[in-house]
């Protein structure tokens, strides 16, 4: 039984990628950069383990406090992938562009497109076949990078547990989606442009705009200040009273569901107003950042992978914009959970909780390649062949 | 059988092909002639299903191309003008890829590819196609057009880049496939080439088919062999004078109007010299010869009232 046209084309495209010096060079660079990121992550992980071991020498009397729970947490191996993902946000995007920018322009330039379409293959088989070939090559490249990273971890005797392995696979699936985003973008440019050079330049320009320019503009004071206003400042009275409180150890009390700061001696009304303003500012900032994630696949990818791989403090910083402060702790069943230490009710932040929190980002990340590929598909179907 | 039924194609408000109606019988070698920009390639692109007609349709063996492109593509072999292949692949790898798109069985296509590479003189060439000359690519294009043993072979300017040996091989191959009962559709602006291989021709100008028929009938109509060509050139800066003579068929001026080619039923050299003298234009030279096919077709185009652009 002969393969359908889409498979014939996909196979050819896949092997074309593997034979291409450009792909092999970029795969080499990608692997080296990912390994460098991993090695710096390993150093951080080892520091965390060292610190954790030190902390175990001083058992806390208050076992249920967030700080105590945090100290009981063994550092996660996932942190070693955090830097790698940050580096992949640039090299991965470039790999995607390099693989897609000339897929159709080189056929136009070599005049093989007309010949190809004169054979019994539907146009959608051609564009889908090219995309499938690219997808397979990206998957292979990421598989090689992942194997190299896991190999290094094994050599360094760092073994992720089953749950961490699951998250690592998830992170690579998201990285795949991210690279495919720019592959689809450059495929679109390849359909629209007549020359490979133009397709490459336009793809890189859009990559730079989405990856660097948009985040820089959105987070600049020129945009931030008019949209979200100045961050509220704590009044001197509260600062003075807090300084006094810091000297009183009994002011920190524990309740059944949350741990909160006892503010009995503070001017409660002023404290609540300050907190409300802080939270409103945080929500406005978060809203602006969500727009940034909606526009920039790079920032979106960074946020998602940071959530999944970063050390605890990063997550606290990340979620503090929601007006919450979070710490990790172990619950009664021995599960690692996230607990809000702010005024919100207790929230569990295990993997499913984190996924729920970043579900919007995941949908946005999925939407980018779909939109780019959809446009490439529609443009190719209507393209004039002369 | 190939049929064009009121076929038209419009690009951005300009009609590239206008109401083309023609029929080509099985086993014919049909030559579509016309100057550059006449609409030959557009007609072929519609015939192979690469572009859709703005109006009308074309059919191959009764199957409409625009509505059944895949089934039509299974039956045809096509070689575009200035054919391109995948430069990183060898000839065999290129043909293997296209054979797979034809859903050919691997045992069948391996033998077929070997035979075709031998037929086109490319057997033993193992370098990637990127290193081929234009002529070699043209040979490979012909091999590709014959890959699926098609009933209809469509060739766009097939001899444009071939050397004399390549042209001879091409004529031999085309004559061979026509003897097998296959229909060959050739587009060219090289009249002498078409006249040597084609059994019937169509003349296309500005998207319009201005004549169609057996080669013998058209050459009789054009009085090939009865006419005389006169080429004159002038020295002065003055423009070429207008010529008039009852036997004059056509005049084709060069772009700078320093020379002209006249086709006439009789030798009108004396009349031409008189016209130049009358206009005080000094003749640089005058050459008489039998009118070439190109001269005659130019006269045909001019007499048809369709303005030329090539």
XYZ file of C-alpha atoms in Angstrom:
696
model
C 0.000 0.000 0.000
C 1.520 3.296 -1.110
C 1.789 6.130 1.416
C -0.671 9.012 1.010
C 0.780 12.210 -0.422
C 1.024 13.981 2.927
C 3.195 11.187 4.348
C 5.420 11.065 1.242
C 5.987 14.815 1.513
C 6.452 14.724 5.303
C 9.063 11.967 5.029
C 11.003 13.886 2.393
C 10.867 17.101 4.412
C 11.963 15.290 7.571
C 14.996 13.748 5.885
C 15.745 17.057 4.132
C 15.967 18.665 7.584
C 18.218 15.909 8.876
C 20.508 16.261 5.868
C 20.601 20.032 6.129
C 23.817 21.492 7.570
C 21.756 24.393 8.894
C 19.633 22.044 11.015
C 22.616 20.054 12.268
C 24.489 23.235 13.177
C 21.526 24.682 15.060
C 20.861 21.364 16.783
C 24.472 21.368 17.956
C 24.199 24.945 19.224
C 20.840 24.197 20.879
C 22.262 21.147 22.654
C 25.369 22.991 23.838
C 23.350 25.955 25.130
C 20.825 23.681 26.848
C 23.674 21.782 28.510
C 25.277 25.047 29.656
C 21.953 26.120 31.151
C 21.646 22.749 32.858
C 25.126 22.935 34.335
C 24.438 26.349 35.855
C 21.144 24.931 37.147
C 22.991 21.984 38.674
C 25.221 24.404 40.593
C 22.143 26.175 41.915
C 20.513 22.867 42.794
C 23.599 21.734 44.707
C 23.632 25.023 46.614
C 19.973 24.470 47.495
C 20.687 20.923 48.690
C 23.605 22.164 50.756
C 21.449 24.869 52.321
C 18.632 22.373 52.912
C 21.027 19.983 54.677
C 22.286 22.855 56.819
C 18.735 23.804 57.772
C 17.926 20.265 58.855
C 20.407 20.664 61.678
C 18.116 23.239 63.287
C 14.678 21.628 63.758
C 11.861 24.121 64.042
C 9.631 24.065 67.076
C 6.693 25.360 65.075
C 6.197 22.468 62.619
C 3.114 23.818 60.858
C 4.377 27.297 60.111
C 4.972 28.084 56.409
C 8.643 28.762 57.019
C 9.049 25.483 58.838
C 7.181 23.608 56.097
C 9.352 25.240 53.494
C 12.470 24.138 55.293
C 11.222 20.556 55.262
C 11.033 20.569 51.482
C 13.867 18.884 49.714
C 14.952 21.076 46.779
C 13.472 19.971 43.478
C 15.656 18.736 40.619
C 13.406 20.749 38.304
C 15.381 23.868 39.130
C 18.199 22.620 36.887
C 15.892 23.052 33.868
C 14.935 26.616 34.741
C 17.985 28.258 33.148
C 17.824 25.865 30.216
C 14.290 26.994 29.437
C 15.301 30.661 29.629
C 18.072 29.997 27.098
C 15.781 27.883 24.904
C 13.392 30.823 24.660
C 15.912 32.450 22.319
C 17.684 29.527 20.632
C 14.479 27.531 20.298
C 12.764 30.400 18.512
C 15.725 30.773 16.167
C 15.749 27.023 15.483
C 12.047 27.147 14.607
C 12.601 30.074 12.235
C 15.659 28.465 10.660
C 13.701 25.319 9.927
C 10.704 27.001 8.353
C 11.708 30.201 6.588
C 12.746 28.590 3.307
C 10.399 25.625 3.151
C 8.401 27.156 0.319
C 10.665 29.962 -0.862
C 13.423 27.523 -1.761
C 10.858 25.582 -3.815
C 9.864 28.819 -5.517
C 13.505 29.718 -6.098
C 14.422 26.306 -7.498
C 11.113 26.280 -9.445
C 10.307 22.833 -8.068
C 7.003 23.980 -6.534
C 5.269 24.108 -9.895
C 6.507 20.618 -10.684
C 5.482 19.311 -7.263
C 1.961 20.698 -7.555
C 1.610 19.252 -11.049
C 1.816 15.811 -9.431
C -1.209 14.189 -7.848
C -0.951 15.842 -4.442
C -3.497 18.269 -3.042
C -2.205 21.616 -1.909
C -3.199 20.902 1.673
C -1.143 17.703 1.509
C 1.868 19.778 0.489
C 1.598 22.339 3.307
C 0.567 19.734 5.894
C 3.372 17.436 4.770
C 5.906 20.219 5.130
C 4.581 21.074 8.583
C 4.586 17.416 9.661
C 8.151 16.954 8.445
C 9.169 20.036 10.422
C 7.277 18.876 13.506
C 9.016 15.501 13.382
C 12.424 17.184 13.012
C 11.725 19.571 15.928
C 10.561 16.631 18.061
C 13.723 14.725 17.190
C 15.898 17.754 17.998
C 14.212 18.203 21.376
C 14.459 14.466 22.026
C 18.204 14.642 21.427
C 18.525 17.697 23.704
C 16.463 16.013 26.439
C 18.500 12.806 26.179
C 21.712 14.845 26.445
C 20.411 16.719 29.518
C 19.191 13.576 31.273
C 22.492 11.898 30.441
C 24.397 14.728 32.119
C 22.127 14.492 35.169
C 22.765 10.757 35.389
C 26.522 11.281 35.127
C 26.235 13.817 37.963
C 24.173 11.337 39.994
C 21.134 13.600 40.061
C 18.030 11.523 39.598
C 14.589 13.098 39.176
C 11.701 11.172 40.714
C 8.705 9.995 38.689
C 6.682 13.178 39.293
C 9.636 15.351 38.307
C 10.163 13.231 35.170
C 6.539 13.931 34.276
C 7.064 17.681 34.691
C 10.299 17.542 32.656
C 8.394 15.863 29.823
C 5.666 18.475 30.135
C 8.249 21.279 29.965
C 9.710 19.769 26.799
C 6.254 19.377 25.280
C 5.716 23.095 25.958
C 9.155 23.874 24.504
C 8.168 21.896 21.422
C 5.004 23.969 21.119
C 7.054 27.138 21.519
C 9.547 26.171 18.781
C 6.650 25.136 16.552
C 5.179 28.618 17.053
C 8.153 30.204 15.314
C 8.381 27.382 12.807
C 4.761 28.144 11.827
C 5.517 31.882 11.718
C 8.465 31.377 9.373
C 6.408 28.937 7.289
C 3.838 31.709 6.901
C 6.560 34.121 5.806
C 7.845 31.474 3.411
C 4.402 31.274 1.821
C 4.009 35.048 1.614
C 7.519 35.969 0.431
C 9.089 35.173 -2.903
C 12.634 34.938 -1.594
C 14.204 33.086 1.314
C 16.179 36.157 2.414
C 13.043 38.239 2.809
C 11.211 35.433 4.617
C 14.112 35.099 7.069
C 14.349 38.827 7.728
C 10.601 39.226 8.290
C 10.505 36.158 10.568
C 13.422 37.399 12.671
C 11.909 40.866 12.828
C 8.597 39.510 14.142
C 10.494 37.240 16.564
C 12.390 40.234 17.929
C 9.255 42.356 18.143
C 7.252 39.647 19.933
C 10.123 38.415 22.058
C 11.878 41.616 23.107
C 10.255 44.789 21.890
C 6.705 44.125 23.099
C 7.796 43.044 26.626
C 10.165 46.022 26.833
C 7.434 48.444 25.817
C 4.769 46.912 28.046
C 7.019 46.847 31.117
C 8.465 50.314 30.526
C 7.386 53.122 32.901
C 6.031 54.960 29.877
C 3.296 52.341 29.569
C 3.154 50.942 33.096
C 2.718 54.182 35.007
C -0.213 55.616 33.031
C -1.996 52.234 32.936
C -1.526 50.881 36.451
C -0.380 53.942 38.383
C 2.316 54.212 41.022
C 2.789 51.402 43.509
C 1.197 52.445 46.843
C 3.684 53.311 49.528
C 3.420 52.241 53.116
C 2.766 55.127 55.444
C 5.448 56.021 57.935
C 3.047 55.250 60.794
C 2.669 51.639 59.672
C 6.386 51.276 59.114
C 7.085 52.541 62.623
C 4.477 50.270 64.161
C 5.821 47.272 62.202
C 9.299 47.994 63.467
C 7.894 47.864 66.975
C 6.046 44.617 66.211
C 9.188 42.978 64.912
C 10.502 43.114 68.419
C 7.473 41.215 69.760
C 7.739 37.481 68.913
C 4.269 36.648 70.209
C 2.571 38.774 67.582
C 2.773 35.948 65.066
C -0.131 33.558 65.614
C -1.440 30.542 63.812
C -4.996 29.696 62.779
C -6.388 26.392 61.507
C -6.300 27.199 57.792
C -3.782 29.919 57.384
C -0.984 31.645 59.092
C -1.264 35.341 59.251
C 0.395 38.268 60.827
C -1.256 39.446 63.978
C -1.832 43.123 63.423
C -3.700 43.849 66.572
C -1.426 46.608 67.621
C -1.422 48.192 64.156
C -3.907 50.708 62.938
C -6.052 48.008 61.306
C -7.988 50.362 59.073
C -4.860 51.925 57.632
C -3.216 48.549 57.232
C -6.264 47.157 55.370
C -6.421 50.189 53.092
C -2.737 49.839 52.265
C -3.181 46.136 51.548
C -6.235 46.781 49.370
C -4.358 49.396 47.333
C -1.390 47.058 47.021
C -3.615 44.252 45.798
C -5.431 46.473 43.303
C -2.105 47.684 41.959
C -0.899 44.107 41.734
C -4.037 43.068 39.859
C -3.629 45.927 37.379
C 0.004 44.952 36.869
C -1.015 41.343 36.411
C -3.640 42.372 33.871
C -1.017 44.233 31.873
C 1.315 41.263 32.076
C -1.480 38.983 30.855
C -1.777 41.226 27.796
C 1.962 40.880 27.342
C 1.646 37.081 27.515
C -1.161 37.303 24.992
C 1.085 39.159 22.542
C 4.492 37.659 23.245
C 4.909 33.887 22.910
C 8.416 34.258 24.318
C 7.258 35.883 27.564
C 4.409 33.413 27.766
C 6.786 30.474 27.371
C 9.109 31.924 30.002
C 6.267 32.296 32.469
C 4.948 28.778 31.928
C 8.324 27.092 32.206
C 9.291 29.251 35.189
C 6.150 28.147 36.981
C 6.944 24.523 36.325
C 10.676 24.503 36.985
C 11.647 27.451 39.110
C 12.695 27.382 42.749
C 10.143 28.288 45.388
C 11.148 31.896 45.839
C 10.596 32.602 42.160
C 7.081 31.271 42.423
C 6.439 33.464 45.402
C 7.626 36.484 43.430
C 5.581 35.357 40.477
C 2.369 34.980 42.416
C 2.877 37.965 44.619
C 1.446 40.026 41.771
C -1.853 38.337 42.497
C -1.740 39.935 45.917
C -0.863 36.592 47.434
C 2.302 35.334 49.010
C 2.773 31.645 48.573
C 5.034 29.080 50.125
C 5.358 25.371 49.598
C 4.621 22.966 52.409
C 3.891 19.318 52.938
C 0.236 18.494 53.684
C -1.098 15.713 55.930
C -0.849 13.150 53.125
C 2.769 14.058 52.504
C 1.978 15.925 49.265
C 3.826 19.064 48.291
C 1.311 21.897 48.181
C 1.332 25.653 47.828
C -0.170 27.663 50.614
C -1.174 31.265 50.557
C 0.173 33.143 53.554
C -1.730 36.268 52.661
C -5.279 37.136 53.602
C -6.818 34.854 50.967
C -8.143 31.459 51.971
C -5.754 28.600 51.728
C -5.061 27.525 48.131
C -3.440 24.243 47.161
C -0.787 24.697 44.517
C 0.252 21.192 43.499
C 0.941 20.467 39.796
C -2.721 20.466 38.866
C -3.152 23.719 40.790
C -0.256 25.307 38.937
C -1.585 24.051 35.617
C -4.945 25.543 36.470
C -3.270 28.849 37.270
C -1.370 28.908 33.959
C -4.148 27.372 31.882
C -4.754 30.705 30.151
C -1.075 30.921 29.249
C -1.124 27.365 27.940
C -4.131 28.134 25.743
C -2.398 31.274 24.442
C 0.779 29.313 23.723
C -1.290 26.772 21.791
C -3.148 29.521 19.937
C -0.002 31.148 18.494
C 1.129 28.226 16.296
C -2.462 27.456 15.342
C -3.002 31.028 14.151
C 0.321 31.197 12.293
C -0.142 27.799 10.702
C -3.767 28.565 9.866
C -2.686 31.735 8.058
C 0.115 29.864 6.260
C -2.347 27.160 5.246
C -4.957 29.618 3.966
C -2.354 31.701 2.109
C -0.826 28.644 0.476
C -4.207 27.323 -0.627
C -4.871 30.649 -2.371
C -1.333 31.170 -3.662
C -0.962 31.939 -7.344
C 1.322 29.452 -9.086
C 2.817 30.955 -12.221
C -8.338 13.868 -25.965
C -7.726 17.417 -24.797
C -10.556 19.931 -25.038
C -10.598 23.638 -24.324
C -14.091 25.011 -23.981
C -14.339 28.822 -23.985
C -11.364 28.935 -21.633
C -10.439 32.337 -20.219
C -8.083 33.517 -17.511
C -7.959 36.986 -16.054
C -5.117 38.340 -13.920
C -5.916 41.559 -12.099
C -8.275 42.769 -14.796
C -6.090 41.702 -17.726
C -7.222 38.778 -19.857
C -4.249 36.469 -20.357
C -6.330 33.892 -22.210
C -9.502 34.846 -24.044
C -12.264 32.419 -24.902
C -9.984 29.621 -26.055
C -11.847 26.781 -27.730
C -9.933 23.929 -29.311
C -9.719 20.150 -29.435
C -6.693 17.879 -29.714
C -7.165 14.245 -30.727
C -5.473 11.227 -29.154
C -2.070 10.435 -30.631
C -1.564 13.964 -31.958
C 1.533 16.036 -31.316
C 0.037 19.482 -30.922
C 2.176 22.582 -30.924
C 0.881 25.755 -29.324
C 2.755 28.611 -30.926
C 2.941 32.190 -29.928
C 5.283 34.983 -28.987
C 6.268 35.655 -25.386
C 3.269 36.828 -23.371
C 0.780 35.273 -25.768
C -0.787 33.170 -22.996
C 0.833 29.792 -23.750
C 2.082 29.127 -20.229
C -1.190 30.318 -18.677
C -3.076 27.911 -20.928
C -0.777 25.080 -19.861
C -1.086 25.947 -16.158
C -4.851 25.672 -16.472
C -4.472 22.415 -18.382
C -2.358 20.834 -15.627
C -4.622 22.147 -12.855
C -2.184 24.620 -11.310
C -4.455 27.601 -11.803
C -8.193 27.772 -12.148
C -9.821 29.302 -15.215
C -11.778 32.534 -14.783
C -14.306 31.162 -17.253
C -14.764 28.062 -19.359
C -12.970 24.806 -18.759
C -10.461 22.342 -20.091
C -10.937 18.583 -20.138
C -8.609 15.674 -20.545
C -10.352 12.498 -21.687
C -13.652 14.092 -20.754
C -12.572 14.844 -17.156
C -12.714 18.504 -16.207
C -9.338 19.582 -14.863
C -10.460 22.273 -12.406
C -12.965 20.036 -10.624
C -10.930 16.785 -10.717
C -7.304 17.908 -10.570
C -5.920 14.808 -8.885
C -7.457 12.285 -11.276
C -6.276 14.411 -14.218
C -2.765 14.730 -12.761
C -2.588 10.924 -12.545
C -3.019 10.791 -16.323
C -0.649 13.523 -17.418
C 3.063 14.146 -17.512
C 4.170 17.766 -17.337
C 7.427 19.544 -17.907
C 7.300 23.268 -17.031
C 9.393 25.884 -18.755
C 12.790 26.144 -17.018
C 12.002 23.056 -14.972
C 13.316 22.925 -11.407
C 14.098 20.004 -9.133
C 15.342 19.529 -5.586
C 18.994 20.523 -5.894
C 20.254 18.439 -2.966
C 18.821 15.213 -4.391
C 20.161 13.132 -7.270
C 18.111 12.565 -10.421
C 17.097 9.134 -9.156
C 16.054 10.511 -5.748
C 14.029 13.285 -7.381
C 12.218 10.833 -9.641
C 11.672 8.408 -6.747
C 9.979 11.186 -4.752
C 7.652 12.047 -7.627
C 6.960 8.359 -8.311
C 5.800 8.010 -4.698
C 3.458 10.937 -5.216
C 2.030 8.999 -8.160
C 1.474 6.118 -5.662
C 3.548 3.888 -7.922
C 4.664 0.513 -6.649
C 8.335 0.566 -5.611
C 9.268 -2.395 -7.858
C 7.646 -0.684 -10.839
C 9.122 2.749 -10.348
C 12.668 1.549 -9.754
C 12.766 -0.115 -13.174
C 10.902 2.776 -14.781
C 13.353 5.331 -13.380
C 16.352 3.299 -14.580
C 14.823 3.065 -18.070
C 13.950 6.763 -18.239
C 17.377 7.920 -17.054
C 18.871 5.733 -19.732
C 16.453 7.077 -22.348
C 17.335 10.691 -21.527
C 21.065 10.055 -21.274
C 21.291 10.667 -17.534
C 22.133 7.126 -16.463
C 25.311 6.988 -14.453
C 25.045 10.628 -13.333
C 25.169 10.416 -9.541
C 25.773 14.028 -8.562
C 22.933 16.075 -7.016
C 20.706 17.951 -9.463
C 22.042 21.258 -8.092
C 25.186 20.587 -10.114
C 23.311 19.963 -13.381
C 23.452 22.219 -16.429
C 20.159 23.645 -17.708
C 20.184 21.102 -20.497
C 20.587 18.215 -18.065
C 17.715 19.541 -15.974
C 15.619 19.737 -19.122
C 16.426 16.082 -19.879
C 15.475 15.144 -16.337
C 12.270 17.146 -16.763
C 11.427 15.070 -19.801
C 12.153 11.857 -17.866
C 9.870 13.101 -15.087
C 7.107 13.927 -17.570
C 7.199 10.308 -18.744
C 7.513 8.802 -15.250
C 3.923 7.639 -14.770
C 3.586 6.450 -18.383
C 0.991 9.173 -18.972
C -1.636 9.244 -21.697
C -1.086 12.981 -22.191
C 2.321 14.671 -22.089
C 2.432 18.443 -21.707
C 5.712 20.205 -22.417
C 6.303 23.932 -21.982
C 9.199 25.197 -24.141
C 10.858 21.764 -24.049
C 13.926 22.565 -26.167
C 14.712 25.997 -24.752
C 17.934 24.923 -23.009
C 18.894 21.825 -24.945
C 22.058 21.430 -27.001
C 21.744 20.030 -30.556
C 22.202 16.464 -29.330
C 19.571 17.084 -26.657
C 17.157 18.467 -29.246
C 17.708 15.403 -31.437
C 17.100 13.102 -28.455
C 13.979 15.063 -27.533
C 12.566 14.705 -31.076
C 13.278 10.979 -31.039
C 11.611 10.506 -27.644
C 8.538 12.580 -28.517
C 8.059 10.819 -31.828
C 8.372 7.507 -29.971
C 5.705 8.297 -27.384
C 3.371 9.614 -30.108
C 3.736 6.321 -31.953
C 2.503 4.621 -28.756
C -0.752 6.570 -29.176
C -0.073 9.169 -26.493
C -1.106 12.777 -26.950
C 1.686 15.351 -26.768
C 0.978 19.027 -26.139
C 3.990 21.249 -26.801
C 4.172 24.963 -26.238
C 6.927 26.878 -27.968
C 7.835 30.114 -29.605
C 10.395 28.346 -31.819
C 8.392 27.724 -34.955
C 10.972 25.606 -36.767
C 11.097 23.252 -33.791
C 7.340 22.879 -33.666
C 7.128 22.373 -37.411
C 9.538 19.436 -37.188
C 7.747 17.424 -34.499
C 4.124 18.552 -34.403
C 1.318 17.117 -36.478
C -1.020 20.006 -35.703
C -0.557 23.499 -34.395
C -2.442 26.349 -32.840
C -1.418 29.993 -33.070
C -1.947 32.002 -29.931
C -1.654 35.745 -29.777
C -2.632 38.034 -26.911
C -4.483 35.152 -25.352
C -6.514 34.424 -28.471
C -6.273 31.347 -30.647
C -6.047 32.872 -34.109
C -5.506 29.683 -36.095
C -5.566 25.965 -35.509
C -5.181 22.978 -37.746
C -2.924 20.479 -39.387
C 0.522 21.815 -40.093
C 0.163 21.108 -43.836
C -3.103 23.063 -44.050
C -1.723 26.099 -42.280
C 1.493 26.172 -44.277
C -0.613 26.003 -47.456
C -2.700 28.891 -46.183
C 0.435 30.851 -45.426
C 1.884 29.970 -48.878
C 5.106 28.669 -47.354
C 7.573 28.281 -50.232
C 5.776 30.838 -52.440
C 6.958 33.924 -50.650
C 10.117 35.904 -50.589
C 11.761 37.709 -47.722
C 13.619 40.984 -48.196
C 15.763 42.400 -45.443
C 16.870 45.985 -45.796
C 18.979 48.220 -43.615
C 19.529 51.978 -43.839
C 22.374 54.289 -42.894
C 20.695 57.610 -42.275
C 19.109 58.933 -39.127
C 15.851 59.204 -40.981
C 13.181 56.694 -40.124
C 12.419 53.815 -42.426
C 9.892 54.810 -45.066
C 6.484 53.228 -45.360
C 6.309 50.584 -48.093
C 3.388 49.831 -50.287
C 3.086 47.222 -52.982
C 0.248 45.007 -54.102
C 2.369 41.876 -53.463
C 3.580 42.993 -50.046
C 2.350 40.627 -47.313
C 3.920 42.163 -44.236
C 6.613 44.478 -42.928
C 8.338 43.909 -39.605
C 10.500 46.769 -38.391
C 13.377 46.522 -35.940
C 12.945 48.485 -32.691
C 15.227 51.330 -33.887
C 13.591 51.230 -37.322
C 17.047 50.982 -38.962
C 16.159 47.676 -40.563
C 13.047 45.906 -41.722
C 12.002 42.503 -42.960
C 9.437 42.411 -45.716
C 7.496 39.378 -46.868
C 6.017 39.528 -50.322
C 4.488 37.158 -52.847
C 6.968 38.373 -55.499
C 10.341 40.034 -55.549
C 9.501 43.675 -54.829
C 13.121 44.797 -54.380
C 12.803 47.463 -57.066
C 9.726 48.895 -55.423
C 11.521 48.975 -52.061
C 14.546 50.798 -53.565
C 12.206 53.303 -55.197
C 10.414 53.953 -51.917
C 13.717 54.599 -50.158
C 14.925 56.910 -52.893
C 11.685 58.815 -52.820
C 12.017 59.295 -49.066
C 15.704 60.291 -49.504
C 16.799 57.416 -47.316
C 20.158 55.831 -48.222
C 20.078 52.040 -48.274
C 22.882 50.239 -46.466
C 21.990 46.809 -47.802
C 19.226 44.689 -49.262
C 19.082 40.900 -49.052
C 16.617 38.589 -50.707
C 15.860 35.096 -49.429
C 13.004 32.637 -49.191
C 10.697 33.789 -46.419
C 11.337 31.943 -43.149
C 8.522 30.334 -41.171
C 8.951 33.007 -38.518
C 8.515 35.744 -41.147
C 5.378 34.091 -42.412
C 3.900 33.695 -38.932
C 4.678 37.288 -38.135
C 2.766 38.227 -41.245
C -0.031 35.915 -40.162
C -0.244 37.575 -36.768
C -0.244 41.016 -38.318
C -2.901 40.093 -40.839
C -5.040 38.634 -38.055
C -5.298 42.103 -36.581
C -3.927 41.084 -33.194
C -1.214 43.515 -32.101
C 2.119 41.940 -31.159
C 4.120 42.577 -28.077
C 7.020 40.156 -28.519
